[in-house]
Amino acid sequence: MNSLIRKAKCKTMTCLLLAQLLPPSTSLINFNSPPRSLQNPAPYQSGLFVPCSRSDFRRWCSGSGMANRPVSSLQSLQSSDSVSYLSQREAAEIDEILMGPLGFSVDQLMELAGLSVATAIAEVYRTSEYNRVLVICGPGNNGGDGLVAARHLFHFGYKPVVCYPKRTPKPLYDGLITQLESLSVPFLSVEDLPMDLSNDFDILIDAMFGFSFRGAPRPPFDDLIQRLLSLQNHDRLHQESPVVVSIDIPSGWHVEEGDISREGLKPDMLVSLTAPKLCAKRFCGPHHFLGGRFVPPSIVNKYKLQLPPYPGTSMCVRIGKPLQIDISALRENYISPEFLEDQVEPDPFDQFEKWFADALAAGLREPNAMALSTAGKDGKPSSRIVLLKGVNKDGFVWYTNYESRKARDISENPHASLLFYWDGLNRQVRVEGFVEKVSEEESEQYFHSRPRGSQLGAIVSKQSTVIPGRHVLHQEYEELEAKFSDGSLIPKPKHWGGYRLKPESFEFWQGQQSRLHDRIRYSPQVLDGKREWKIDRLAP
C-alpha cells in the first residue's frame, strides 16, 4: 500500500510538470485564407467555467439571487470597468491584423474557437444533466466555430445535432461537415426541427452571427432566433428549458448597442473573444468569460487594451462582477454505480486499498489527503488536512510535529477520526480509532526519505506557535540551508514523528441520486473467540 501512495505522489508531480510544459492546443494549417473579418468573422475563445443548473438560472432571472458552484482556482473575477470593450470597427481591424501580418489563418482560429466553446460547455454543463446539444450554425465563421465545437463535444461524450441551413461552399467548411458526418453526427434542416426545442435538447449553441453582421436577420435565421426566444417564456412559467450559449455576440444583437428592442436573446452564457464587444456591457446572464490569450502585446499596445490576466495555463478568464451565491441551492445529484453488500470485501483494509487504487487510477489530486479530527480533554473538536504516508493491517500513518495542537489533543484524548473525500468518484471513507506514536526508528526512516527542503522545514516550523511574520521562517530556513549545504545528514528533530490510527470502525460512502447514498459500515465483533468485521448498511 505504501507503494501506491508513492505512485500517487509521483503521478501528481508528473501532472504538474506536464501542465507547465504543454502548450495550448492549436491547429497549424495553411495560410491561404482571406482575413477572417472579411468572412463574417466571429472570434475565438477557450475556457474554464463555473457549473450552473437550470434552476439556478431561473432564480437569477427572477432576481432572487443566482446559485453557482465555487469559482475554479484557474479563474479570475474582474470588474467590468477594468476591461476594454471593442467597437465593431476596432474588432474588424484587430481581426485583419491577426489574419495578416501576425500570421494566423482562419482555420487555425476557428479550431481554437470551437475547441474553446466545447471546453466551456464541458466545464459548466455536465453530460449527466446536459447531454443533448443542438448547434445552430450561420453561414460565416461563427457557424464554422459551431461546427468545430460540435466535433469536440462528440468526443467529450455529448450527443450533438447540427442545424446548418445556409452552408458555405468552401473547402474549409466542407471538411468540417465531412468530419462530423464521419462521426455520425446528425444534421437537421430547419423544417425537421421541433417547434418547441425544450423537449429534445438540453443545450443550444447560438453560432449564427458574429460581430461583422449588420442589419436584421433574414430567413431562416429570424425564425430560429424566435424559437430561442420562445424558450424564455418557459423560464417565466417555471418550466424546464435548454440553456443557450452564445459565441461572442448573441444573435440578433447590435454589436455595439446590444439588445436594442429589449426583447432579444438572453443567453445563459456569453463567451467574448479577443476582447469583449461593446454590446457585452449589456449582457446580464450568469456566465461571461473572455477567451483569446493569443492576443500579442503589439495589439494590446496599439489599441490600449485592458485585459485581465489569465491565471495559470487557462485560456479563459471570468469577467464581470462577482456572482451572488445562493448557498442553499448549491447541490450535486450524484450519479455512481451502486455499492452493494455482495460487492464489498470482507476485510475493510482490503476495501480501502481497492478504493484507493481507484482514486489513483482516476488521476485525482492528492488521493492520500485526509481530514484528521481530534479533541482534547475539553472535548472541543478540531480538524485539519494531513497526508496519509502509510497503511497496512496495523493502521493508518501520518507524520507531524509532536508539539502541535493535534499532538496535544492526542496526548489528552487518543481517539481520533480520519476522512478521505474523493470528489471525482463521489466517494468518502471514514475511519475511527485509537492513535499511538509510531516507533522512533520508523519516524527516523521516513524523515530521511523526504526531500531535504522538507526536512529543513520540519526543523524550522514550531507548529501551532505564534510567530511575528513569515520572514522569521525564511531567515531560519536560509540559516539551516547554509549549515547543511555540504550535503551532510540532517538530524530528525526530537519533536517530529509519526502517528498511527488503529481502526475501530470504517464507513464507505458512495454518493447516489436523490440523496439515496450507499453507506457500508464495518464494525468489529467477536465470534467464537475470533475477532471479525461485521458489515452493515446505514440509511443515507
XYZ file of C-alpha atoms in Angstrom:
540
model
C 0.000 0.000 0.000
C 2.884 2.368 0.722
C 3.973 1.877 -2.878
C 0.535 3.056 -4.009
C 0.981 6.257 -2.050
C 4.425 6.832 -3.553
C 2.898 6.337 -7.028
C 0.175 8.859 -6.216
C 2.756 11.464 -5.255
C 4.806 10.743 -8.374
C 1.726 10.968 -10.587
C 0.730 14.312 -9.065
C 4.196 15.750 -9.747
C 4.117 14.399 -13.292
C 0.775 16.060 -13.986
C 2.050 19.375 -12.641
C 5.139 19.123 -14.831
C 3.083 18.361 -17.936
C 0.825 21.330 -17.201
C 3.928 23.524 -17.218
C 5.283 22.110 -20.466
C 2.326 21.521 -22.781
C 1.270 24.459 -25.000
C -2.378 25.367 -25.677
C -3.998 23.212 -28.356
C -3.608 24.697 -31.817
C -4.054 23.521 -35.372
C -1.363 24.758 -37.722
C -2.979 24.772 -41.156
C -2.209 26.708 -44.338
C -2.244 30.485 -44.537
C -4.138 30.833 -47.823
C -7.470 32.033 -46.410
C -8.517 35.706 -46.581
C -8.808 37.736 -43.365
C -11.400 36.303 -41.012
C -13.049 39.691 -40.567
C -13.913 39.707 -44.269
C -15.772 36.412 -43.918
C -18.397 37.417 -41.360
C -15.962 36.632 -38.528
C -16.688 35.523 -35.088
C -13.899 35.344 -32.579
C -12.089 32.560 -30.974
C -12.083 31.502 -27.425
C -11.392 28.957 -24.779
C -12.038 28.493 -21.116
C -12.904 27.093 -17.749
C -16.323 27.839 -16.317
C -18.389 27.560 -13.183
C -21.181 24.967 -13.478
C -24.761 26.185 -13.083
C -28.035 24.264 -13.050
C -31.239 25.224 -14.836
C -32.949 26.045 -11.563
C -30.011 28.338 -10.716
C -30.586 30.380 -13.859
C -34.333 30.656 -13.261
C -33.631 32.041 -9.774
C -31.227 34.542 -11.280
C -33.841 35.643 -13.848
C -36.404 36.170 -11.089
C -33.976 38.395 -9.197
C -33.741 36.170 -6.105
C -30.004 35.540 -6.383
C -28.033 33.173 -8.579
C -26.818 29.870 -7.284
C -23.429 28.922 -8.558
C -20.639 26.470 -7.994
C -17.402 27.723 -6.442
C -15.104 29.617 -8.763
C -12.266 27.468 -10.104
C -8.757 28.258 -8.961
C -7.935 28.799 -12.648
C -10.452 31.619 -12.919
C -10.334 35.283 -12.019
C -13.245 37.612 -11.389
C -12.716 41.009 -12.969
C -14.715 44.214 -12.672
C -16.336 45.118 -15.980
C -14.886 48.619 -15.582
C -11.327 47.259 -15.747
C -11.751 45.518 -19.140
C -11.655 47.115 -22.590
C -14.673 46.841 -24.890
C -14.263 46.984 -28.659
C -16.323 48.754 -31.264
C -17.217 46.898 -34.447
C -14.534 48.783 -36.377
C -11.840 48.015 -33.819
C -12.790 44.342 -33.716
C -12.557 44.101 -37.502
C -9.192 45.872 -37.585
C -7.729 43.575 -34.928
C -9.015 40.562 -36.801
C -7.342 41.696 -40.019
C -4.045 42.256 -38.206
C -4.218 38.793 -36.691
C -5.010 37.282 -40.075
C -2.442 39.404 -41.893
C 0.999 40.349 -40.560
C 0.652 38.204 -37.427
C 0.201 35.030 -39.436
C -2.968 33.475 -38.036
C -5.104 31.508 -40.502
C -8.883 31.376 -40.432
C -8.949 27.625 -39.880
C -6.458 27.882 -37.016
C -8.573 30.480 -35.219
C -11.733 28.524 -35.952
C -10.252 25.395 -34.402
C -9.227 27.347 -31.300
C -12.705 28.848 -31.070
C -14.625 25.611 -31.463
C -12.435 23.698 -29.016
C -12.830 26.530 -26.517
C -16.621 26.511 -26.809
C -16.721 22.755 -26.276
C -14.391 23.014 -23.272
C -16.527 25.774 -21.770
C -19.684 23.694 -22.111
C -17.992 20.664 -20.610
C -16.926 22.733 -17.587
C -20.306 24.332 -16.976
C -22.848 21.770 -18.125
C -22.050 18.183 -17.254
C -23.075 15.362 -19.533
C -25.002 13.705 -16.715
C -27.594 16.510 -16.812
C -26.994 18.294 -20.124
C -26.244 15.773 -22.841
C -28.337 16.642 -25.907
C -26.845 19.595 -27.779
C -28.219 21.490 -30.766
C -25.669 23.617 -32.611
C -27.306 26.262 -34.841
C -24.731 27.434 -37.381
C -24.825 30.537 -39.521
C -23.209 30.916 -42.965
C -19.995 32.610 -41.784
C -17.118 31.884 -39.476
C -19.360 31.944 -36.435
C -21.082 28.922 -37.921
C -17.691 27.321 -38.535
C -16.882 27.759 -34.845
C -20.085 25.892 -34.085
C -19.169 23.013 -36.399
C -15.797 22.603 -34.711
C -17.458 22.772 -31.283
C -19.864 20.003 -32.280
C -16.959 17.726 -33.198
C -15.212 18.236 -29.870
C -18.455 17.859 -27.918
C -18.959 14.480 -29.543
C -15.560 13.356 -28.290
C -16.372 14.777 -24.840
C -19.357 12.432 -24.567
C -22.216 14.724 -25.603
C -24.767 13.975 -28.317
C -24.570 16.932 -30.704
C -27.036 17.648 -33.509
C -26.286 20.348 -36.101
C -28.674 22.682 -37.896
C -26.749 24.319 -40.755
C -29.335 25.764 -43.171
C -27.084 28.036 -45.281
C -23.924 26.063 -45.946
C -20.834 27.952 -47.094
C -19.467 26.361 -50.318
C -15.779 26.446 -49.372
C -13.332 23.583 -48.787
C -12.805 24.547 -45.144
C -16.493 24.165 -44.313
C -16.868 21.051 -46.463
C -14.085 19.486 -44.441
C -15.791 20.352 -41.154
C -19.028 18.787 -42.381
C -17.205 15.657 -43.531
C -15.552 15.318 -40.118
C -18.941 15.442 -38.382
C -20.541 13.040 -40.846
C -17.730 10.562 -40.221
C -18.763 10.631 -36.543
C -22.436 10.099 -37.497
C -23.385 13.477 -36.021
C -26.905 14.202 -37.355
C -27.652 17.272 -39.492
C -31.233 18.547 -39.285
C -32.918 21.022 -41.580
C -34.959 23.868 -40.138
C -38.108 22.010 -41.204
C -37.026 18.926 -39.257
C -36.503 20.843 -36.028
C -39.343 20.703 -33.485
C -41.135 23.999 -32.958
C -40.612 23.589 -29.208
C -36.915 22.868 -28.679
C -37.281 22.338 -24.937
C -38.302 18.691 -25.203
C -35.406 17.489 -27.347
C -32.327 19.452 -26.281
C -30.502 20.442 -23.111
C -28.049 22.946 -24.637
C -28.478 25.261 -27.616
C -25.343 26.779 -29.122
C -26.016 30.084 -30.863
C -23.374 30.118 -33.621
C -25.372 32.112 -36.157
C -23.899 35.618 -36.420
C -20.585 37.207 -35.437
C -19.528 40.806 -34.846
C -19.361 41.758 -38.544
C -23.052 41.031 -39.149
C -25.206 44.040 -39.988
C -28.937 44.514 -40.436
C -31.846 42.309 -39.432
C -31.588 38.507 -39.562
C -33.151 37.033 -42.700
C -34.933 33.679 -43.114
C -34.498 31.092 -41.812
C -32.429 32.645 -39.022
C -35.144 35.065 -37.969
C -37.387 32.076 -37.272
C -34.617 30.220 -35.433
C -33.987 33.223 -33.189
C -37.711 33.380 -32.444
C -37.637 29.733 -31.400
C -34.830 30.512 -28.983
C -36.772 33.492 -27.680
C -39.803 31.314 -27.028
C -37.737 29.346 -24.515
C -37.579 32.394 -22.256
C -41.324 32.017 -21.697
C -40.643 28.580 -20.245
C -38.496 30.203 -17.572
C -41.296 32.588 -16.708
C -43.636 29.627 -16.326
C -41.026 27.719 -14.255
C -40.737 25.010 -16.880
C -37.567 23.223 -17.926
C -35.838 24.715 -20.940
C -32.468 24.310 -22.619
C -29.629 26.657 -21.771
C -28.346 28.970 -24.507
C -24.646 29.581 -25.148
C -23.815 32.498 -27.473
C -20.459 32.806 -29.190
C -19.122 36.369 -28.892
C -22.368 38.140 -29.896
C -25.889 36.957 -29.076
C -27.514 36.607 -32.496
C -29.871 39.492 -33.240
C -27.996 41.935 -31.010
C -26.369 45.113 -32.318
C -22.619 44.640 -31.910
C -22.289 47.943 -30.039
C -25.733 48.776 -28.668
C -26.774 45.278 -27.676
C -30.391 44.151 -27.462
C -31.968 47.317 -28.832
C -35.531 46.026 -28.716
C -35.049 44.587 -25.227
C -36.945 41.561 -26.485
C -33.965 39.688 -27.929
C -31.963 36.691 -26.759
C -30.903 36.457 -23.138
C -28.312 33.679 -23.225
C -27.159 31.842 -20.145
C -23.534 32.151 -21.232
C -21.623 34.624 -23.392
C -18.032 33.951 -24.383
C -16.388 37.154 -25.598
C -13.403 36.664 -27.859
C -10.100 38.569 -28.059
C -11.790 41.388 -26.102
C -15.489 41.876 -25.335
C -17.506 43.943 -27.793
C -19.445 46.983 -26.599
C -22.730 45.061 -26.581
C -21.319 42.739 -23.897
C -21.744 45.563 -21.368
C -25.458 44.840 -21.610
C -25.142 41.113 -21.082
C -26.657 40.231 -17.696
C -26.585 36.436 -17.731
C -24.780 34.351 -15.128
C -21.676 33.426 -17.170
C -19.491 35.900 -19.060
C -15.980 34.848 -19.993
C -13.175 36.236 -22.085
C -11.144 33.981 -24.355
C -8.207 34.874 -26.541
C -4.957 34.539 -24.703
C -3.131 34.529 -28.048
C -3.544 38.326 -28.421
C 0.055 39.607 -28.775
C 1.475 42.658 -26.965
C 1.637 44.624 -30.233
C -2.166 44.627 -30.495
C -2.604 45.283 -26.782
C -0.348 48.336 -27.030
C -1.761 49.618 -30.328
C -5.365 49.594 -29.082
C -4.506 50.303 -25.433
C -6.423 47.204 -24.382
C -7.062 46.485 -20.745
C -7.353 42.733 -20.496
C -7.435 40.698 -17.286
C -4.514 38.369 -16.584
C -5.107 34.745 -17.489
C -4.329 32.572 -14.468
C -2.077 29.559 -14.790
C -2.328 27.899 -18.181
C -6.005 28.789 -18.641
C -7.139 30.243 -21.960
C -10.193 31.972 -20.448
C -10.950 34.234 -17.537
C -14.264 35.223 -15.983
C -15.152 38.896 -16.357
C -17.901 40.968 -14.827
C -18.958 41.472 -11.247
C -18.760 38.609 -8.756
C -21.877 36.477 -8.747
C -24.379 36.450 -5.927
C -24.376 32.990 -4.447
C -27.419 31.232 -3.026
C -25.582 28.746 -0.827
C -28.760 26.834 -0.006
C -29.160 25.916 -3.676
C -25.654 24.509 -4.180
C -26.030 20.792 -4.725
C -24.928 17.852 -6.841
C -27.091 14.949 -7.919
C -24.503 12.186 -7.756
C -24.556 9.527 -10.449
C -22.499 6.486 -9.444
C -22.570 2.696 -9.710
C -24.456 1.107 -6.825
C -22.311 -0.111 -3.942
C -23.952 -3.335 -2.816
C -23.175 -5.702 0.026
C -22.206 -8.554 -2.271
C -19.540 -6.320 -3.818
C -17.692 -5.337 -0.650
C -14.540 -7.008 0.604
C -14.865 -8.961 3.886
C -11.918 -7.004 5.309
C -12.194 -3.173 5.382
C -8.462 -2.751 4.786
C -8.825 -4.651 1.524
C -11.847 -2.494 0.605
C -9.870 0.675 1.363
C -6.962 -0.487 -0.774
C -9.381 -1.228 -3.622
C -10.970 2.240 -3.457
C -7.596 3.911 -3.021
C -6.390 2.200 -6.201
C -9.500 3.537 -7.974
C -8.631 7.064 -6.800
C -5.104 6.636 -8.165
C -6.381 5.338 -11.487
C -8.784 8.300 -11.758
C -5.845 10.714 -11.503
C -7.317 12.556 -8.513
C -5.100 15.197 -6.945
C -3.567 14.047 -3.648
C -5.781 10.998 -3.088
C -3.873 10.445 0.166
C -5.161 13.726 1.648
C -7.352 13.082 4.693
C -9.138 15.188 7.303
C -7.861 14.352 10.776
C -10.264 15.233 13.612
C -9.124 15.292 17.222
C -10.431 16.552 20.565
C -8.565 17.360 23.759
C -9.693 16.813 27.334
C -12.070 19.791 26.982
C -13.980 17.873 24.276
C -13.664 20.642 21.699
C -13.114 19.106 18.238
C -10.507 20.308 15.773
C -9.961 19.197 12.156
C -7.245 19.676 9.571
C -5.970 18.043 6.370
C -2.922 15.792 6.660
C -1.376 13.325 4.230
C -1.527 9.573 4.609
C 2.013 8.182 4.439
C 1.423 4.500 5.069
C -1.348 1.974 5.618
C -1.445 -1.722 6.440
C -3.425 -4.008 8.721
C -1.884 -2.214 11.729
C -3.423 1.130 10.792
C -3.081 4.494 9.026
C 0.136 6.512 9.423
C 0.876 10.238 9.093
C 3.708 12.480 10.344
C 3.668 15.801 12.149
C 5.141 17.950 14.904
C 4.686 16.388 18.344
C 4.197 19.861 19.853
C 1.333 20.887 17.528
C -2.291 21.285 18.599
C -3.291 17.916 17.154
C -0.452 16.292 19.078
C -1.617 17.943 22.307
C -5.163 16.740 21.627
C -3.955 13.184 21.015
C -1.897 13.193 24.201
C -5.043 14.140 26.163
C -7.507 12.026 24.176
C -6.016 9.337 21.920
C -9.236 8.758 19.978
C -9.481 10.372 16.545
C -11.132 10.044 13.128
C -9.957 10.224 9.524
C -11.994 11.245 6.491
C -10.978 10.689 2.866
C -13.041 12.521 0.231
C -12.599 11.611 -3.439
C -14.772 14.108 -5.304
C -14.188 12.698 -8.782
C -15.564 9.312 -7.684
C -18.342 10.602 -5.371
C -16.771 8.647 -2.521
C -15.881 9.120 1.139
C -14.189 6.834 3.626
C -14.447 7.422 7.380
C -12.109 5.689 9.811
C -12.331 5.986 13.599
C -9.923 4.538 16.099
C -7.180 4.775 18.689
C -3.985 6.769 17.973
C -0.455 5.914 19.061
C 3.006 7.076 18.048
C 4.991 5.040 15.551
C 8.429 3.848 16.600
C 11.329 6.273 16.628
C 13.070 4.081 14.036
C 10.086 4.298 11.690
C 9.926 8.088 12.079
C 13.676 8.372 11.501
C 13.485 6.293 8.338
C 10.617 8.318 6.880
C 12.180 11.668 7.835
C 15.305 10.948 5.806
C 13.250 9.757 2.818
C 11.780 13.266 2.473
C 13.271 15.984 0.247
C 15.963 17.949 2.101
C 13.840 21.075 1.888
C 11.021 19.314 3.736
C 13.469 18.096 6.364
C 14.677 21.644 6.958
C 11.072 22.897 7.061
C 10.224 20.408 9.811
C 13.049 21.825 11.936
C 12.190 25.465 11.242
C 8.448 25.255 11.945
C 7.450 25.325 15.601
C 3.998 24.220 14.518
C 0.948 25.983 16.041
C 3.057 28.593 17.887
C 2.657 32.340 17.290
C 5.393 33.957 15.144
C 5.909 37.649 14.271
C 5.926 37.119 10.493
C 6.831 34.903 7.571
C 10.279 36.480 7.399
C 11.213 34.565 10.551
C 10.641 31.263 8.772
C 12.650 32.351 5.739
C 15.539 33.581 7.868
C 15.799 30.378 9.916
C 15.407 28.240 6.808
C 18.226 30.051 4.998
C 20.488 29.674 8.032
C 19.842 25.927 8.165
C 20.216 25.604 4.404
C 23.661 27.180 4.655
C 24.590 24.990 7.619
C 23.812 21.774 5.730
C 24.916 22.973 2.297
C 27.699 20.369 2.303
C 25.111 17.606 1.936
C 25.644 16.210 5.425
C 22.880 14.276 7.175
C 20.113 16.486 8.599
C 19.185 15.193 12.078
C 15.498 14.499 12.729
C 14.212 16.798 15.469
C 13.012 15.033 18.602
C 9.675 16.844 18.415
C 8.828 15.385 14.996
C 7.486 11.934 14.127
C 4.609 9.741 13.105
C 1.253 8.624 14.437
C -0.724 5.516 13.634
C -4.510 5.316 13.919
C -5.614 1.761 14.668
C -9.160 1.492 13.268
C -12.135 0.545 15.417
C -14.689 1.243 12.674
C -14.868 2.035 8.942
C -17.577 3.567 6.783
C -17.520 3.568 2.969
C -19.835 6.138 1.360
C -20.844 6.198 -2.308
C -22.903 9.186 -3.493
C -26.136 8.360 -5.341
C -29.022 10.183 -6.983
C -31.741 11.854 -4.903
C -29.544 11.610 -1.801
C -30.114 7.826 -1.567
C -26.429 7.276 -0.905
C -24.787 3.927 -0.190
C -23.245 3.684 3.297
C -21.461 0.481 4.290
C -20.116 0.249 7.858
C -17.555 -2.180 9.226
C -17.522 -2.679 12.988
C -15.547 -5.269 14.993
C -17.235 -8.201 16.644
C -16.068 -11.391 18.342
C -17.464 -14.701 17.109
C -16.312 -17.975 18.642
C -13.460 -16.137 20.284
C -12.283 -14.726 16.966
C -12.304 -11.032 16.071
C -14.099 -10.350 12.794
C -15.641 -7.404 10.974
C -19.422 -7.036 10.903
C -20.811 -5.363 7.747
C -23.997 -3.245 7.929
C -25.798 -0.876 5.565
C -26.706 2.502 7.073
C -29.543 4.758 5.953
C -28.170 7.735 3.970
